[in-house]
GROMACS .gro file of C-alpha atoms in nm:
model
  264
    1UNK     CA    1  -1.652  -2.960   0.759
    2UNK     CA    2  -1.530  -2.662   0.686
    3UNK     CA    3  -1.582  -2.456   0.987
    4UNK     CA    4  -1.374  -2.771   1.225
    5UNK     CA    5  -1.103  -2.778   0.973
    6UNK     CA    6  -1.032  -2.365   1.100
    7UNK     CA    7  -1.088  -2.406   1.437
    8UNK     CA    8  -0.823  -2.722   1.398
    9UNK     CA    9  -0.579  -2.404   1.180
   10UNK     CA   10  -0.677  -2.200   1.427
   11UNK     CA   11  -0.613  -2.446   1.710
   12UNK     CA   12  -0.252  -2.562   1.493
   13UNK     CA   13  -0.168  -2.151   1.442
   14UNK     CA   14  -0.220  -2.111   1.840
   15UNK     CA   15  -0.004  -2.334   1.927
   16UNK     CA   16   0.264  -2.209   1.731
   17UNK     CA   17   0.334  -1.918   1.944
   18UNK     CA   18   0.454  -2.129   2.281
   19UNK     CA   19   0.789  -2.075   2.226
   20UNK     CA   20   0.721  -1.711   2.032
   21UNK     CA   21   0.712  -1.358   2.166
   22UNK     CA   22   0.376  -1.332   1.996
   23UNK     CA   23   0.100  -1.447   2.388
   24UNK     CA   24   0.313  -1.184   2.598
   25UNK     CA   25   0.362  -0.956   2.394
   26UNK     CA   26  -0.010  -0.969   2.302
   27UNK     CA   27  -0.127  -1.008   2.634
   28UNK     CA   28   0.113  -0.856   2.894
   29UNK     CA   29   0.167  -0.565   2.729
   30UNK     CA   30  -0.194  -0.452   2.745
   31UNK     CA   31  -0.238  -0.463   3.091
   32UNK     CA   32   0.074  -0.311   3.185
   33UNK     CA   33  -0.019  -0.016   2.940
   34UNK     CA   34  -0.352  -0.002   3.140
   35UNK     CA   35  -0.199  -0.041   3.479
   36UNK     CA   36   0.051   0.272   3.435
   37UNK     CA   37  -0.245   0.440   3.228
   38UNK     CA   38  -0.458   0.438   3.568
   39UNK     CA   39  -0.163   0.511   3.763
   40UNK     CA   40  -0.097   0.826   3.616
   41UNK     CA   41  -0.469   0.948   3.621
   42UNK     CA   42  -0.466   0.869   3.979
   43UNK     CA   43  -0.157   1.103   4.046
   44UNK     CA   44  -0.435   1.389   3.883
   45UNK     CA   45  -0.702   1.611   4.007
   46UNK     CA   46  -1.066   1.484   3.883
   47UNK     CA   47  -1.249   1.690   3.671
   48UNK     CA   48  -1.545   1.646   3.461
   49UNK     CA   49  -1.359   1.542   3.140
   50UNK     CA   50  -1.102   1.300   3.285
   51UNK     CA   51  -1.285   1.000   3.113
   52UNK     CA   52  -1.258   1.226   2.825
   53UNK     CA   53  -0.840   1.266   2.926
   54UNK     CA   54  -0.893   0.849   2.936
   55UNK     CA   55  -1.059   0.748   2.649
   56UNK     CA   56  -0.815   1.037   2.470
   57UNK     CA   57  -0.542   0.847   2.607
   58UNK     CA   58  -0.600   0.534   2.602
   59UNK     CA   59  -0.637   0.504   2.216
   60UNK     CA   60  -0.480   0.778   2.093
   61UNK     CA   61  -0.149   0.462   2.220
   62UNK     CA   62  -0.351   0.242   2.141
   63UNK     CA   63  -0.417   0.344   1.727
   64UNK     CA   64  -0.111   0.473   1.697
   65UNK     CA   65   0.190   0.257   1.887
   66UNK     CA   66   0.075  -0.071   1.946
   67UNK     CA   67  -0.158  -0.111   1.586
   68UNK     CA   68   0.110   0.049   1.397
   69UNK     CA   69   0.386  -0.207   1.534
   70UNK     CA   70   0.235  -0.416   1.638
   71UNK     CA   71   0.062  -0.583   1.282
   72UNK     CA   72   0.437  -0.513   1.150
   73UNK     CA   73   0.613  -0.688   1.416
   74UNK     CA   74   0.311  -0.966   1.502
   75UNK     CA   75   0.230  -1.145   1.118
   76UNK     CA   76   0.684  -1.121   1.072
   77UNK     CA   77   0.675  -1.311   1.408
   78UNK     CA   78   0.429  -1.537   1.251
   79UNK     CA   79   0.588  -1.527   0.886
   80UNK     CA   80   0.948  -1.574   1.025
   81UNK     CA   81   0.856  -1.889   1.228
   82UNK     CA   82   0.705  -2.079   0.935
   83UNK     CA   83   0.988  -1.985   0.733
   84UNK     CA   84   1.264  -2.145   1.012
   85UNK     CA   85   1.059  -2.524   0.963
   86UNK     CA   86   1.228  -2.544   0.696
   87UNK     CA   87   1.255  -2.225   0.406
   88UNK     CA   88   0.784  -2.284   0.457
   89UNK     CA   89   0.808  -2.615   0.261
   90UNK     CA   90   0.571  -2.798   0.637
   91UNK     CA   91   0.355  -2.429   0.620
   92UNK     CA   92   0.293  -2.538   0.198
   93UNK     CA   93   0.331  -2.909   0.214
   94UNK     CA   94  -0.036  -2.882   0.414
   95UNK     CA   95  -0.317  -3.132   0.255
   96UNK     CA   96  -0.564  -2.771   0.321
   97UNK     CA   97  -0.581  -2.529   0.038
   98UNK     CA   98  -0.352  -2.218   0.040
   99UNK     CA   99  -0.654  -2.008   0.071
  100UNK     CA  100  -0.724  -2.079   0.390
  101UNK     CA  101  -0.386  -2.120   0.535
  102UNK     CA  102  -0.340  -1.761   0.429
  103UNK     CA  103  -0.646  -1.673   0.610
  104UNK     CA  104  -0.536  -1.896   0.878
  105UNK     CA  105  -0.343  -1.622   0.979
  106UNK     CA  106  -0.470  -1.329   0.905
  107UNK     CA  107  -0.722  -1.510   1.135
  108UNK     CA  108  -0.455  -1.557   1.335
  109UNK     CA  109  -0.357  -1.200   1.424
  110UNK     CA  110  -0.719  -1.027   1.384
  111UNK     CA  111  -0.763  -1.269   1.694
  112UNK     CA  112  -0.468  -1.207   1.890
  113UNK     CA  113  -0.508  -0.790   1.823
  114UNK     CA  114  -0.875  -0.816   1.913
  115UNK     CA  115  -0.866  -1.027   2.294
  116UNK     CA  116  -0.514  -0.797   2.350
  117UNK     CA  117  -0.744  -0.499   2.315
  118UNK     CA  118  -1.005  -0.605   2.509
  119UNK     CA  119  -0.783  -0.711   2.788
  120UNK     CA  120  -0.590  -0.348   2.745
  121UNK     CA  121  -0.931  -0.219   2.794
  122UNK     CA  122  -1.112  -0.378   3.089
  123UNK     CA  123  -0.790  -0.387   3.255
  124UNK     CA  124  -0.864   0.058   3.242
  125UNK     CA  125  -1.246   0.076   3.286
  126UNK     CA  126  -1.171  -0.201   3.591
  127UNK     CA  127  -0.916   0.121   3.768
  128UNK     CA  128  -1.094   0.374   3.652
  129UNK     CA  129  -1.359   0.287   3.867
  130UNK     CA  130  -1.231   0.112   4.131
  131UNK     CA  131  -0.899   0.260   4.140
  132UNK     CA  132  -0.991   0.588   4.087
  133UNK     CA  133  -1.364   0.610   4.189
  134UNK     CA  134  -1.489   0.757   3.819
  135UNK     CA  135  -1.826   0.641   3.677
  136UNK     CA  136  -1.738   0.521   3.334
  137UNK     CA  137  -1.913   0.495   3.065
  138UNK     CA  138  -1.752   0.153   2.900
  139UNK     CA  139  -2.058   0.147   2.678
  140UNK     CA  140  -1.859   0.438   2.451
  141UNK     CA  141  -1.473   0.225   2.466
  142UNK     CA  142  -1.690  -0.046   2.370
  143UNK     CA  143  -1.772   0.106   2.042
  144UNK     CA  144  -1.453   0.275   1.989
  145UNK     CA  145  -1.228  -0.082   2.014
  146UNK     CA  146  -1.476  -0.200   1.835
  147UNK     CA  147  -1.478   0.053   1.521
  148UNK     CA  148  -1.116   0.102   1.629
  149UNK     CA  149  -1.062  -0.357   1.517
  150UNK     CA  150  -1.244  -0.279   1.216
  151UNK     CA  151  -1.044   0.053   1.084
  152UNK     CA  152  -0.692  -0.210   1.140
  153UNK     CA  153  -0.763  -0.432   0.942
  154UNK     CA  154  -0.659  -0.301   0.625
  155UNK     CA  155  -0.320  -0.251   0.832
  156UNK     CA  156  -0.319  -0.652   0.932
  157UNK     CA  157  -0.347  -0.752   0.510
  158UNK     CA  158  -0.106  -0.531   0.418
  159UNK     CA  159   0.148  -0.670   0.664
  160UNK     CA  160   0.049  -1.028   0.663
  161UNK     CA  161   0.180  -0.979   0.282
  162UNK     CA  162   0.455  -0.794   0.312
  163UNK     CA  163   0.594  -1.097   0.539
  164UNK     CA  164   0.499  -1.380   0.251
  165UNK     CA  165   0.676  -1.084  -0.018
  166UNK     CA  166   0.954  -0.940   0.200
  167UNK     CA  167   0.976  -1.061   0.546
  168UNK     CA  168   1.006  -0.981   0.898
  169UNK     CA  169   1.299  -0.724   0.830
  170UNK     CA  170   1.008  -0.564   0.625
  171UNK     CA  171   0.676  -0.572   0.806
  172UNK     CA  172   0.892  -0.529   1.116
  173UNK     CA  173   1.028  -0.198   1.022
  174UNK     CA  174   0.729  -0.102   0.820
  175UNK     CA  175   0.486  -0.108   1.142
  176UNK     CA  176   0.735   0.068   1.297
  177UNK     CA  177   0.764   0.314   1.002
  178UNK     CA  178   0.353   0.345   1.085
  179UNK     CA  179   0.351   0.461   1.466
  180UNK     CA  180   0.524   0.764   1.279
  181UNK     CA  181   0.279   0.847   0.985
  182UNK     CA  182  -0.030   0.764   1.251
  183UNK     CA  183   0.101   0.988   1.472
  184UNK     CA  184   0.132   1.292   1.250
  185UNK     CA  185  -0.232   1.167   1.097
  186UNK     CA  186  -0.326   1.224   1.456
  187UNK     CA  187  -0.274   1.603   1.514
  188UNK     CA  188  -0.382   1.896   1.316
  189UNK     CA  189  -0.162   1.811   0.926
  190UNK     CA  190  -0.409   1.434   0.880
  191UNK     CA  191  -0.695   1.663   0.973
  192UNK     CA  192  -0.759   1.696   0.592
  193UNK     CA  193  -0.559   1.406   0.411
  194UNK     CA  194  -0.629   1.172   0.682
  195UNK     CA  195  -0.909   0.923   0.486
  196UNK     CA  196  -0.629   0.837   0.204
  197UNK     CA  197  -0.389   0.741   0.447
  198UNK     CA  198  -0.482   0.354   0.640
  199UNK     CA  199  -0.233   0.445   0.937
  200UNK     CA  200  -0.451   0.654   1.064
  201UNK     CA  201  -0.772   0.533   1.008
  202UNK     CA  202  -0.748   0.392   1.380
  203UNK     CA  203  -0.659   0.699   1.554
  204UNK     CA  204  -0.939   0.897   1.402
  205UNK     CA  205  -1.278   0.685   1.339
  206UNK     CA  206  -1.179   0.579   1.740
  207UNK     CA  207  -1.207   0.871   1.847
  208UNK     CA  208  -1.533   0.965   1.689
  209UNK     CA  209  -1.742   0.826   2.014
  210UNK     CA  210  -1.485   0.910   2.234
  211UNK     CA  211  -1.741   1.332   2.173
  212UNK     CA  212  -2.029   1.173   2.380
  213UNK     CA  213  -1.819   1.178   2.664
  214UNK     CA  214  -1.887   1.397   3.005
  215UNK     CA  215  -1.681   1.715   3.005
  216UNK     CA  216  -1.580   1.741   2.632
  217UNK     CA  217  -1.741   2.058   2.491
  218UNK     CA  218  -1.783   2.077   2.112
  219UNK     CA  219  -1.990   2.335   1.927
  220UNK     CA  220  -2.319   2.109   1.863
  221UNK     CA  221  -2.265   2.083   1.508
  222UNK     CA  222  -1.993   1.802   1.612
  223UNK     CA  223  -2.229   1.687   1.771
  224UNK     CA  224  -2.517   1.595   1.567
  225UNK     CA  225  -2.569   1.284   1.362
  226UNK     CA  226  -2.482   1.405   0.983
  227UNK     CA  227  -2.128   1.514   1.071
  228UNK     CA  228  -2.057   1.180   1.256
  229UNK     CA  229  -2.190   1.030   0.968
  230UNK     CA  230  -1.976   1.219   0.765
  231UNK     CA  231  -1.641   1.107   0.905
  232UNK     CA  232  -1.781   0.782   0.929
  233UNK     CA  233  -1.827   0.746   0.546
  234UNK     CA  234  -1.490   0.928   0.491
  235UNK     CA  235  -1.308   0.683   0.711
  236UNK     CA  236  -1.534   0.316   0.600
  237UNK     CA  237  -1.527   0.299   0.216
  238UNK     CA  238  -1.141   0.373   0.186
  239UNK     CA  239  -1.122   0.075   0.480
  240UNK     CA  240  -1.351  -0.146   0.300
  241UNK     CA  241  -1.169  -0.055  -0.037
  242UNK     CA  242  -0.826  -0.118   0.128
  243UNK     CA  243  -0.906  -0.441   0.266
  244UNK     CA  244  -1.072  -0.551   0.000
  245UNK     CA  245  -0.737  -0.470  -0.236
  246UNK     CA  246  -0.518  -0.618   0.058
  247UNK     CA  247  -0.726  -0.944   0.088
  248UNK     CA  248  -0.750  -1.017  -0.302
  249UNK     CA  249  -0.457  -0.935  -0.396
  250UNK     CA  250  -0.296  -1.094  -0.097
  251UNK     CA  251  -0.481  -1.446  -0.174
  252UNK     CA  252  -0.409  -1.413  -0.579
  253UNK     CA  253  -0.036  -1.337  -0.468
  254UNK     CA  254   0.010  -1.649  -0.239
  255UNK     CA  255  -0.191  -1.895  -0.483
  256UNK     CA  256   0.078  -1.843  -0.728
  257UNK     CA  257   0.366  -1.771  -0.436
  258UNK     CA  258   0.652  -2.069  -0.509
  259UNK     CA  259   0.738  -2.068  -0.175
  260UNK     CA  260   1.122  -1.920  -0.212
  261UNK     CA  261   1.259  -1.622  -0.076
  262UNK     CA  262   1.231  -1.307  -0.225
  263UNK     CA  263   1.372  -1.082  -0.038
  264UNK     CA  264   1.719  -1.050   0.130
   0.00000   0.00000   0.00000
């Protein structure tokens, strides 16, 4: 029964996005980005390391732009929709427990992100294989996408909390600020501090599988299992801790929320 109720909740959340830009942003943006990337690399000479270049371009842009900005904007939109429909009264007046309502919003944002990522990646892989005529290691791309999504979960939990507590404007603003932070953390500036910065985790962790792509020339130490595990643990542990903090903190706060505006 619980499963059916939650599926019904997700179905209701899906219907609520019908008259919003959420679907367009989630489903058309990845296709446009993948097509643009395929076109760009079709103008370049095919080299032994072109697959690694495509991989880096796709996941760096996705992790430093799409994830930070998207999590802020999408979270802001889905929360703002409830505010506009009766100042949250209809939403909180549901017979469902508040925990389930909150988790339904978080699950909706997560599913949109996962679907968007898969659409973009599949479109890109098709472009690499059949437009650029380059054999592609799809497994590495899939593993990287899975890692990126997991490492982005703390940001989703953070933004849904901010969306309810501070409103759409602040959620979107923090998402845009996250783009700048993630871009800096992707550079050498983030080499020592990235495990402490949530916006750095998607880009740093999603780059790890790419070292096994053809044409990537690195010292053998960087391709060793020990190195991969060390780097992974630097990110996985803070990801798990911060996600737990944001999820538990958000649920506790939401259950006590008086439903009035706490922002301008």
